[in-house]
Short mmCIF file of C-alpha atoms in Angstrom, two decimals:
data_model
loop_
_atom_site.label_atom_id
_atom_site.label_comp_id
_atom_site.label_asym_id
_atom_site.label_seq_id
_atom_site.Cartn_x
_atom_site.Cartn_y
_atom_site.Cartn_z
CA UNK A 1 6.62 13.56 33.90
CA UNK A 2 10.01 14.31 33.71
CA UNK A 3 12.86 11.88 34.79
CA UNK A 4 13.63 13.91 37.65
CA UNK A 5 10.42 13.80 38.90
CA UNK A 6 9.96 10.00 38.44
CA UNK A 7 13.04 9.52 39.92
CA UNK A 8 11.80 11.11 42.90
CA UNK A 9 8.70 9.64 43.02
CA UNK A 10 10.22 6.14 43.39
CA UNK A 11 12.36 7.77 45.71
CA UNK A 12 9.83 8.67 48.07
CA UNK A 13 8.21 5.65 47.87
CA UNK A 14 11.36 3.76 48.56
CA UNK A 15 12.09 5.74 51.49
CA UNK A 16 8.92 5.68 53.21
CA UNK A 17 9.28 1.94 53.74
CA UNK A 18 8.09 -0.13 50.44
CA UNK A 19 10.80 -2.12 50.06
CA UNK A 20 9.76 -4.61 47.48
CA UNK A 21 10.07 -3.90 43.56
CA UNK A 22 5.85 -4.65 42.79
CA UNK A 23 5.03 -3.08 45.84
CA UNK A 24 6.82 0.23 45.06
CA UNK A 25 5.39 -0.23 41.45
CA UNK A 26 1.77 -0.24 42.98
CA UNK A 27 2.24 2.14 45.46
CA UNK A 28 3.42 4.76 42.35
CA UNK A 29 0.53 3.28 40.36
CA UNK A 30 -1.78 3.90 42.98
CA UNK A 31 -0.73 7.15 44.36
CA UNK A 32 0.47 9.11 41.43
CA UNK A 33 -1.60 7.31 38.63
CA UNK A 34 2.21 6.97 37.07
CA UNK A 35 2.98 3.65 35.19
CA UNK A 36 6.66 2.64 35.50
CA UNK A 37 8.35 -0.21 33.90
CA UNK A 38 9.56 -2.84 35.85
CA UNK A 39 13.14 -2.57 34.28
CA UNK A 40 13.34 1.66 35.39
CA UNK A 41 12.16 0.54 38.94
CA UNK A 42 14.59 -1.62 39.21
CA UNK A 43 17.25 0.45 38.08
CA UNK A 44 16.23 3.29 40.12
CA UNK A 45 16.04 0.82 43.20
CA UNK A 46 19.44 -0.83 42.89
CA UNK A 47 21.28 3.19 42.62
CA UNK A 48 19.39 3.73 45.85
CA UNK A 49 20.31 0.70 47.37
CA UNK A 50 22.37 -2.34 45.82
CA UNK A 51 22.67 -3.66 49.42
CA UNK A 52 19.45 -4.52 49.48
CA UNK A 53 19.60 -6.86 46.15
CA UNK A 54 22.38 -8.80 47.31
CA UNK A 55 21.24 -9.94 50.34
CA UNK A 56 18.14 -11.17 48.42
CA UNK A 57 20.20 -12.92 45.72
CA UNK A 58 18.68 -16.57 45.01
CA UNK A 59 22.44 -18.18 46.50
CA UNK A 60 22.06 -15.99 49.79
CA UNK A 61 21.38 -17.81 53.07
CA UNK A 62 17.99 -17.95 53.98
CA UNK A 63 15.92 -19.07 56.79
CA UNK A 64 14.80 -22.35 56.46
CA UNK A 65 10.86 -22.95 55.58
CA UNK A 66 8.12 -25.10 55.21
CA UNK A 67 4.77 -24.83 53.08
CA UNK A 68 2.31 -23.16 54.61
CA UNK A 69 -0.88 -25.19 55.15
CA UNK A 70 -4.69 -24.84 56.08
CA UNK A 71 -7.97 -25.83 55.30
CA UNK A 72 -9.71 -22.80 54.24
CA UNK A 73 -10.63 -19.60 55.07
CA UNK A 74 -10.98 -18.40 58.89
CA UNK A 75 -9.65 -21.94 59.81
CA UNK A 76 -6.43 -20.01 61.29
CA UNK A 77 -5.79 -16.69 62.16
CA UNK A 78 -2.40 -15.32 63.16
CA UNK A 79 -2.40 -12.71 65.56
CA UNK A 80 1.00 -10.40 66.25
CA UNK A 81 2.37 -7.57 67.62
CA UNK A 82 5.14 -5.16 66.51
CA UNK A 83 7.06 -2.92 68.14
CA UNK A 84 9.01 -0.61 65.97
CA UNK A 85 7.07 2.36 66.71
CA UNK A 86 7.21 1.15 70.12
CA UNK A 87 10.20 3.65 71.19
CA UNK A 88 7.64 6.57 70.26
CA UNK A 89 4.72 5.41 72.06
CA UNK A 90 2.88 4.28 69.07
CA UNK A 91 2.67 -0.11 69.31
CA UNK A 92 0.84 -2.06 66.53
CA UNK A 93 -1.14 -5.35 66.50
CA UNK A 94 -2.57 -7.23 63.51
CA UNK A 95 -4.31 -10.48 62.72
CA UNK A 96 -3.94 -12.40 59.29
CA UNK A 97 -5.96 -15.03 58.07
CA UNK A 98 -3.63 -18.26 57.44
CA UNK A 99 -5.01 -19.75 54.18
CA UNK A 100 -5.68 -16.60 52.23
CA UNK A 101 -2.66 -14.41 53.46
CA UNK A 102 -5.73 -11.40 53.78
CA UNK A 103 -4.80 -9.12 56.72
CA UNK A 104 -7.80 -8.85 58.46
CA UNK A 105 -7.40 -5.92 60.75
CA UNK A 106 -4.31 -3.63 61.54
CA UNK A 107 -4.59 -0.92 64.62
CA UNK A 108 -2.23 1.38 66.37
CA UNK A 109 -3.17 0.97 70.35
CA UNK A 110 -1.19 3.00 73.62
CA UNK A 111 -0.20 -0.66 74.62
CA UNK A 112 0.34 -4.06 72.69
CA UNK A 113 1.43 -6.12 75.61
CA UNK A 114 -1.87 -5.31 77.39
CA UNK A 115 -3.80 -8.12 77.77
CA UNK A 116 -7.24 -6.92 78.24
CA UNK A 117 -6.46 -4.45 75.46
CA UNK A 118 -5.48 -7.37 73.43
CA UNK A 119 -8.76 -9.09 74.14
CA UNK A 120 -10.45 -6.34 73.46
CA UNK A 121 -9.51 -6.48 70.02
CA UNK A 122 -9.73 -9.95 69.52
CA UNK A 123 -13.60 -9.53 70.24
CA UNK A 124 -13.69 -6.35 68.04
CA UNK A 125 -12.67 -8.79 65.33
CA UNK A 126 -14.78 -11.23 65.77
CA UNK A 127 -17.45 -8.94 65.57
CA UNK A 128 -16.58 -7.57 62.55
CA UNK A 129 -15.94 -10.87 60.75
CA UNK A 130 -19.12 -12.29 62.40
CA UNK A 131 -17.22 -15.42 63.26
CA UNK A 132 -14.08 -17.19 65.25
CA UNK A 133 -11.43 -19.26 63.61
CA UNK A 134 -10.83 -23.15 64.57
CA UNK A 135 -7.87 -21.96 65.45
CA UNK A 136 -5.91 -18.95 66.95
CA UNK A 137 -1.91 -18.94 66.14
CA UNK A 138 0.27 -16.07 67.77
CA UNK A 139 3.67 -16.12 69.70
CA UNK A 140 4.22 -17.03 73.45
CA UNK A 141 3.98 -13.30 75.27
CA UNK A 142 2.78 -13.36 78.46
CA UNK A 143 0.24 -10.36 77.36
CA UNK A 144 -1.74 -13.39 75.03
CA UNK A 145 -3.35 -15.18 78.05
CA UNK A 146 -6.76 -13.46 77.98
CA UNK A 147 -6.75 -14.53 73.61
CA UNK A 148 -5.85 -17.70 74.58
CA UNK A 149 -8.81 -18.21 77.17
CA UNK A 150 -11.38 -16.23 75.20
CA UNK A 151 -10.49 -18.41 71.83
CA UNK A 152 -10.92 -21.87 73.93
CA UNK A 153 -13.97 -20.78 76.39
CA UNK A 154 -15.44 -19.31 72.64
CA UNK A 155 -14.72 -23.02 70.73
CA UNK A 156 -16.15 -24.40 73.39
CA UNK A 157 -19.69 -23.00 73.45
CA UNK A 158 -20.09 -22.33 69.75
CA UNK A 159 -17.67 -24.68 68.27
CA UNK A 160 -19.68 -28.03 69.79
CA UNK A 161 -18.43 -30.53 66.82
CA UNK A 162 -14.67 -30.24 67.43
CA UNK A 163 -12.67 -31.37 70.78
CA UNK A 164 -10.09 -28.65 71.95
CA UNK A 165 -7.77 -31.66 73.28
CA UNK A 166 -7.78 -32.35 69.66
CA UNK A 167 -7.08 -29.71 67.80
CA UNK A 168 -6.44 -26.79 70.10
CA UNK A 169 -8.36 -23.05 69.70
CA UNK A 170 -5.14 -21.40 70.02
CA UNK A 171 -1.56 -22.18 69.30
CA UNK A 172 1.26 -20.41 70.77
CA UNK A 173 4.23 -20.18 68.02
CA UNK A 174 8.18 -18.69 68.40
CA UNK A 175 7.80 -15.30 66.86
CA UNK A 176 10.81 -15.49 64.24
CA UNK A 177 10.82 -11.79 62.22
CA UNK A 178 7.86 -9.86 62.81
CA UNK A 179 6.20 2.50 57.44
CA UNK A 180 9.38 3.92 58.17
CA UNK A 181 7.14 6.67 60.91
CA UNK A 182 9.72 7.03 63.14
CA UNK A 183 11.90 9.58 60.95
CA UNK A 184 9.12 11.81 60.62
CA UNK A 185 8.46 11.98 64.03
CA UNK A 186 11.70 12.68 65.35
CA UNK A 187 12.15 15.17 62.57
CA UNK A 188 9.49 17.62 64.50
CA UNK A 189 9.92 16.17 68.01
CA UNK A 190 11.15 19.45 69.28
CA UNK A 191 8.53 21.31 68.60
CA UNK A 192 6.71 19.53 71.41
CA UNK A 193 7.34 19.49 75.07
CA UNK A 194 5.97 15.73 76.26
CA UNK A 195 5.88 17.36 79.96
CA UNK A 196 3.39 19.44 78.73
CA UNK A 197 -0.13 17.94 78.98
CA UNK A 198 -1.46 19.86 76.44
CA UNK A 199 0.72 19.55 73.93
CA UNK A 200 1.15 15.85 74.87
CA UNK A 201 -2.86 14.73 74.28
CA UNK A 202 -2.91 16.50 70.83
CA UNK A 203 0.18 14.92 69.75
CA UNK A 204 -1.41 11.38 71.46
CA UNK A 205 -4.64 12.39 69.47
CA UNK A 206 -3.04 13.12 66.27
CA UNK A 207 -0.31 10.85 65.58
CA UNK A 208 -2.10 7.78 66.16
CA UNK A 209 -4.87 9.15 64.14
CA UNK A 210 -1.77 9.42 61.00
CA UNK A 211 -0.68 5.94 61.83
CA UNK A 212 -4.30 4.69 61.58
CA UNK A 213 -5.06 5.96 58.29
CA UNK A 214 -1.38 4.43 57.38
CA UNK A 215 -2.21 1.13 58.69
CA UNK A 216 -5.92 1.39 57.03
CA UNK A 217 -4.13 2.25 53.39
CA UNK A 218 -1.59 -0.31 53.90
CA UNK A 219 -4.21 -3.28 54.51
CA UNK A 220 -5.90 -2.28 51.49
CA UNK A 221 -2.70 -2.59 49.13
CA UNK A 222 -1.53 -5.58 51.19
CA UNK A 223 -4.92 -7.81 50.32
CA UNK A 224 -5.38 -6.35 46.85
CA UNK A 225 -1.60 -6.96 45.93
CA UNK A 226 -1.51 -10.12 43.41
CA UNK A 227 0.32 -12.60 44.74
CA UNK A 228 2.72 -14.51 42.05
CA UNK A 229 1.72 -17.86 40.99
CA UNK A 230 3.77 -20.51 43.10
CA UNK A 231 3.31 -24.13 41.87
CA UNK A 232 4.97 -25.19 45.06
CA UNK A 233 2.60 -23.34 47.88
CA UNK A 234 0.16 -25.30 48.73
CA UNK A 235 -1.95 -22.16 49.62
CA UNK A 236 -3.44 -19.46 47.24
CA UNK A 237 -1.24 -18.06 45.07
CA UNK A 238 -1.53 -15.96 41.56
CA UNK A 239 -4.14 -13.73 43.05
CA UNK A 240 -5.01 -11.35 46.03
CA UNK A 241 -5.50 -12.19 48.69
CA UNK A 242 -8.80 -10.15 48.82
CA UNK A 243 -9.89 -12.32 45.65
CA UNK A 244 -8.97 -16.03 47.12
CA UNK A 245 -10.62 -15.03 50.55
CA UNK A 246 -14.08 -14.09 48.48
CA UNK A 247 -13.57 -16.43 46.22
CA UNK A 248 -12.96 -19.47 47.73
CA UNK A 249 -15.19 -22.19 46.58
CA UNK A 250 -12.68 -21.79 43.91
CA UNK A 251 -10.44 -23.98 45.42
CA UNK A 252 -12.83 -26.19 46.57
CA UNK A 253 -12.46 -25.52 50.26
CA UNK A 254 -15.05 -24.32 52.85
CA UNK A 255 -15.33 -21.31 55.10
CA UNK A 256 -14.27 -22.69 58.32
CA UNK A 257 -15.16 -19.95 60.77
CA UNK A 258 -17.88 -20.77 63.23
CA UNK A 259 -20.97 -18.46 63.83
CA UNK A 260 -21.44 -16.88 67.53
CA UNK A 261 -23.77 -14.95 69.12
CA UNK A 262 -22.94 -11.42 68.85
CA UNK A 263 -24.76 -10.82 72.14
CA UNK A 264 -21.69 -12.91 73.77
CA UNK A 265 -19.04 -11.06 72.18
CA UNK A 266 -20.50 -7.49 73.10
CA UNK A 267 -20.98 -8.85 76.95
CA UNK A 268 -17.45 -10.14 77.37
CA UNK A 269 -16.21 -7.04 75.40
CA UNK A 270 -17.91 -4.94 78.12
CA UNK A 271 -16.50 -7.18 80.86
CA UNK A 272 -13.24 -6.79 79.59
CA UNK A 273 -13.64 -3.03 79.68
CA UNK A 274 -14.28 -0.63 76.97
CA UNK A 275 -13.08 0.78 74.17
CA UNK A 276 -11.02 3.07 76.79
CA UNK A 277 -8.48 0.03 76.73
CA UNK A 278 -7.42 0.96 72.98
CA UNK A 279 -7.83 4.57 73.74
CA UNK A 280 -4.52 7.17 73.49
CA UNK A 281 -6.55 10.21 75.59
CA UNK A 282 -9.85 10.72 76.55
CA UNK A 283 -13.40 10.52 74.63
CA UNK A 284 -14.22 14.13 74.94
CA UNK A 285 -10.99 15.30 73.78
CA UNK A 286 -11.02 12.90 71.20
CA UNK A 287 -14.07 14.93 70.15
CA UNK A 288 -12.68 18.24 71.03
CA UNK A 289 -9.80 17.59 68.82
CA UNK A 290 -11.78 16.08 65.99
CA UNK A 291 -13.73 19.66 66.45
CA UNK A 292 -10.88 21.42 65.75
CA UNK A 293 -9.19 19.34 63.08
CA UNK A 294 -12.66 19.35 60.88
CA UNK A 295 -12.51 23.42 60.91
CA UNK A 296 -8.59 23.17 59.41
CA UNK A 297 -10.02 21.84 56.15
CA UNK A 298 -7.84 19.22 55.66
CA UNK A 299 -7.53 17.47 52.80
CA UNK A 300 -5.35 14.65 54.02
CA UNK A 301 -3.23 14.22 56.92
CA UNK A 302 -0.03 13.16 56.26
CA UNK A 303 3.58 13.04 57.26
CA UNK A 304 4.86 15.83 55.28
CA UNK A 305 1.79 18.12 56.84
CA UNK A 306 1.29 16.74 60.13
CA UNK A 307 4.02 18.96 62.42
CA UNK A 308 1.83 21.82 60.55
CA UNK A 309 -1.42 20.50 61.58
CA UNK A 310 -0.19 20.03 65.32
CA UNK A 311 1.04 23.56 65.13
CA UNK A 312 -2.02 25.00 63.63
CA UNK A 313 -4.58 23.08 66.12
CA UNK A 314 -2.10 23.63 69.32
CA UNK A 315 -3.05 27.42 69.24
CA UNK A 316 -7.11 26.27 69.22
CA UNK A 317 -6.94 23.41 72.16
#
């Protein structure tokens, strides 16, 4: 490739919101299947932005922190929101396991301070994993009640060996610092009218649809990134987290999630509501749209196609 083109390769990369010299590496690596040196990433980083190395200088003020520590995996999970794509309608919500760092699920909902949609997905992960935590860490939002009741009524009944008074199912925490999509978006914003309902449900179909398959790529680099050895974190480090969650009767610590009945989990998820709660428009024009989007022949969605594909489909809805 010529050095043009790698330059703007790590330019892209860098713009779309990998801000960290592996990660852009990777994502390069893992996109384009081109091997940079670390020294030409760097260089290429600091002509595109030197700010961004100063403030990270070794001498620069930092927040001040403590050593992370747990017992194993799915002893904690930390739960948060974030609301950057909140100005365009499109909130996000992840949980993390604590002692591996593996991000354990990542979605795009209509609502993030919901709390029955945030319940919702707190049983969808459980389900998935098979298991609760010991203990459930987010911030102190109002929209965290229904968690925080479903993770204590949950240690309670399955959990019979440990004493909530004790050591609590959920922890509330200050949230401190919680995809750069908002650029595209507004870049093609005109070409909708959001007083429109039908152009408004395909773009509520199909953004969120972009932003999932964002989210979905972006846990899988986040838990198979290597982590660098640090001799002073007491948690697992010099490997993915992927690896250390597998893996971890290599550090001679036990899986500390607790087995429920999946029977529970689906009843209170259908008491909460369904999976309407998380939905952005309807089931049947979910599969209307899907209809439609299938015929384009598609071979990825992305942000440089996707004002394209809402054209395209808008003539077909």
């Amino acid at each position: 490739m010529s050095y043009e083109g790698r330059k703007n390769t790590v330019e892209k990369v860098f713009t779309a919101g990998c801000l960290e010299l592996e990660g852009v590496r990777e994502d390069i690596a893992r996109k384009n299947g081109l091997i940079l040196t670390h020294d030409y990433v760097t260089a290429e980083m600091k002509r595109q932005a030197q700010q961004g190395f100063e403030t990270r200088r070794p001498e620069i003020k930092k927040p001040w922190q403590v050593a992370l520590v747990s017992l194993g995996p799915n002893y904690e999970w930390s739960a948060d929101g974030h609301d950057k794509l909140a100005a365009i309608g499109f909130p996000i919500w992840g949980v993390r396991g604590k002692w591996s760092g593996k991000w354990l699920e990542l979605w795009v909902v209509p609502n993030n301070h919901l709390k029955l949609s945030i319940g919702y997905l707190y049983l969808d992960l459980i389900e998935k994993i098979s298991g609760i935590p010991i203990q459930m860490t987010t911030d102190c939002r109002s929209e965290l009640g229904k968690v925080f009741k479903l993770s204590n009524a949950l240690c309670e009944l399955f959990s019979h060996d440990l004493s909530i008074d004790e050591l609590p199912a959920h922890v509330f925490i200050k949230s401190m610092h919680n995809i750069n999509v908002k650029i595209f978006y507004e870049g093609g914003k005109h070409l909708f009218n959001p007083m429109d309902l039908k152009q408004n449900n395909l773009v509520q179909w199909l953004w969120p649809k972009l932003i999932q398959q964002e989210l979905d790529e972006l846990l899988v680099k986040f838990n198979s990134h290597r982590i660098r050895f640090d001799h002073n974190k007491k948690l697992p480090s010099g490997t993915s987290p992927n690896a250390a969650y597998s893996l971890f009767e290599k550090y001679g610590v036990e899986d500390c999630g607790t087995e429920v009945d999946m029977e529970v989990i689906c009843h209170l998820k259908d008491k909460i509501g369904s999976k309407d709660l998380i939905r952005f428009v309807s089931e049947e024009y979910e599969h209307k749209a899907q209809g439609i989007y299938d015929t384009l022949n598609i071979s990825k969605l992305s942000f440089d196609n996707i004002w394209n594909v809402y054209s395209e489909m808008l003539m077909m809805v």
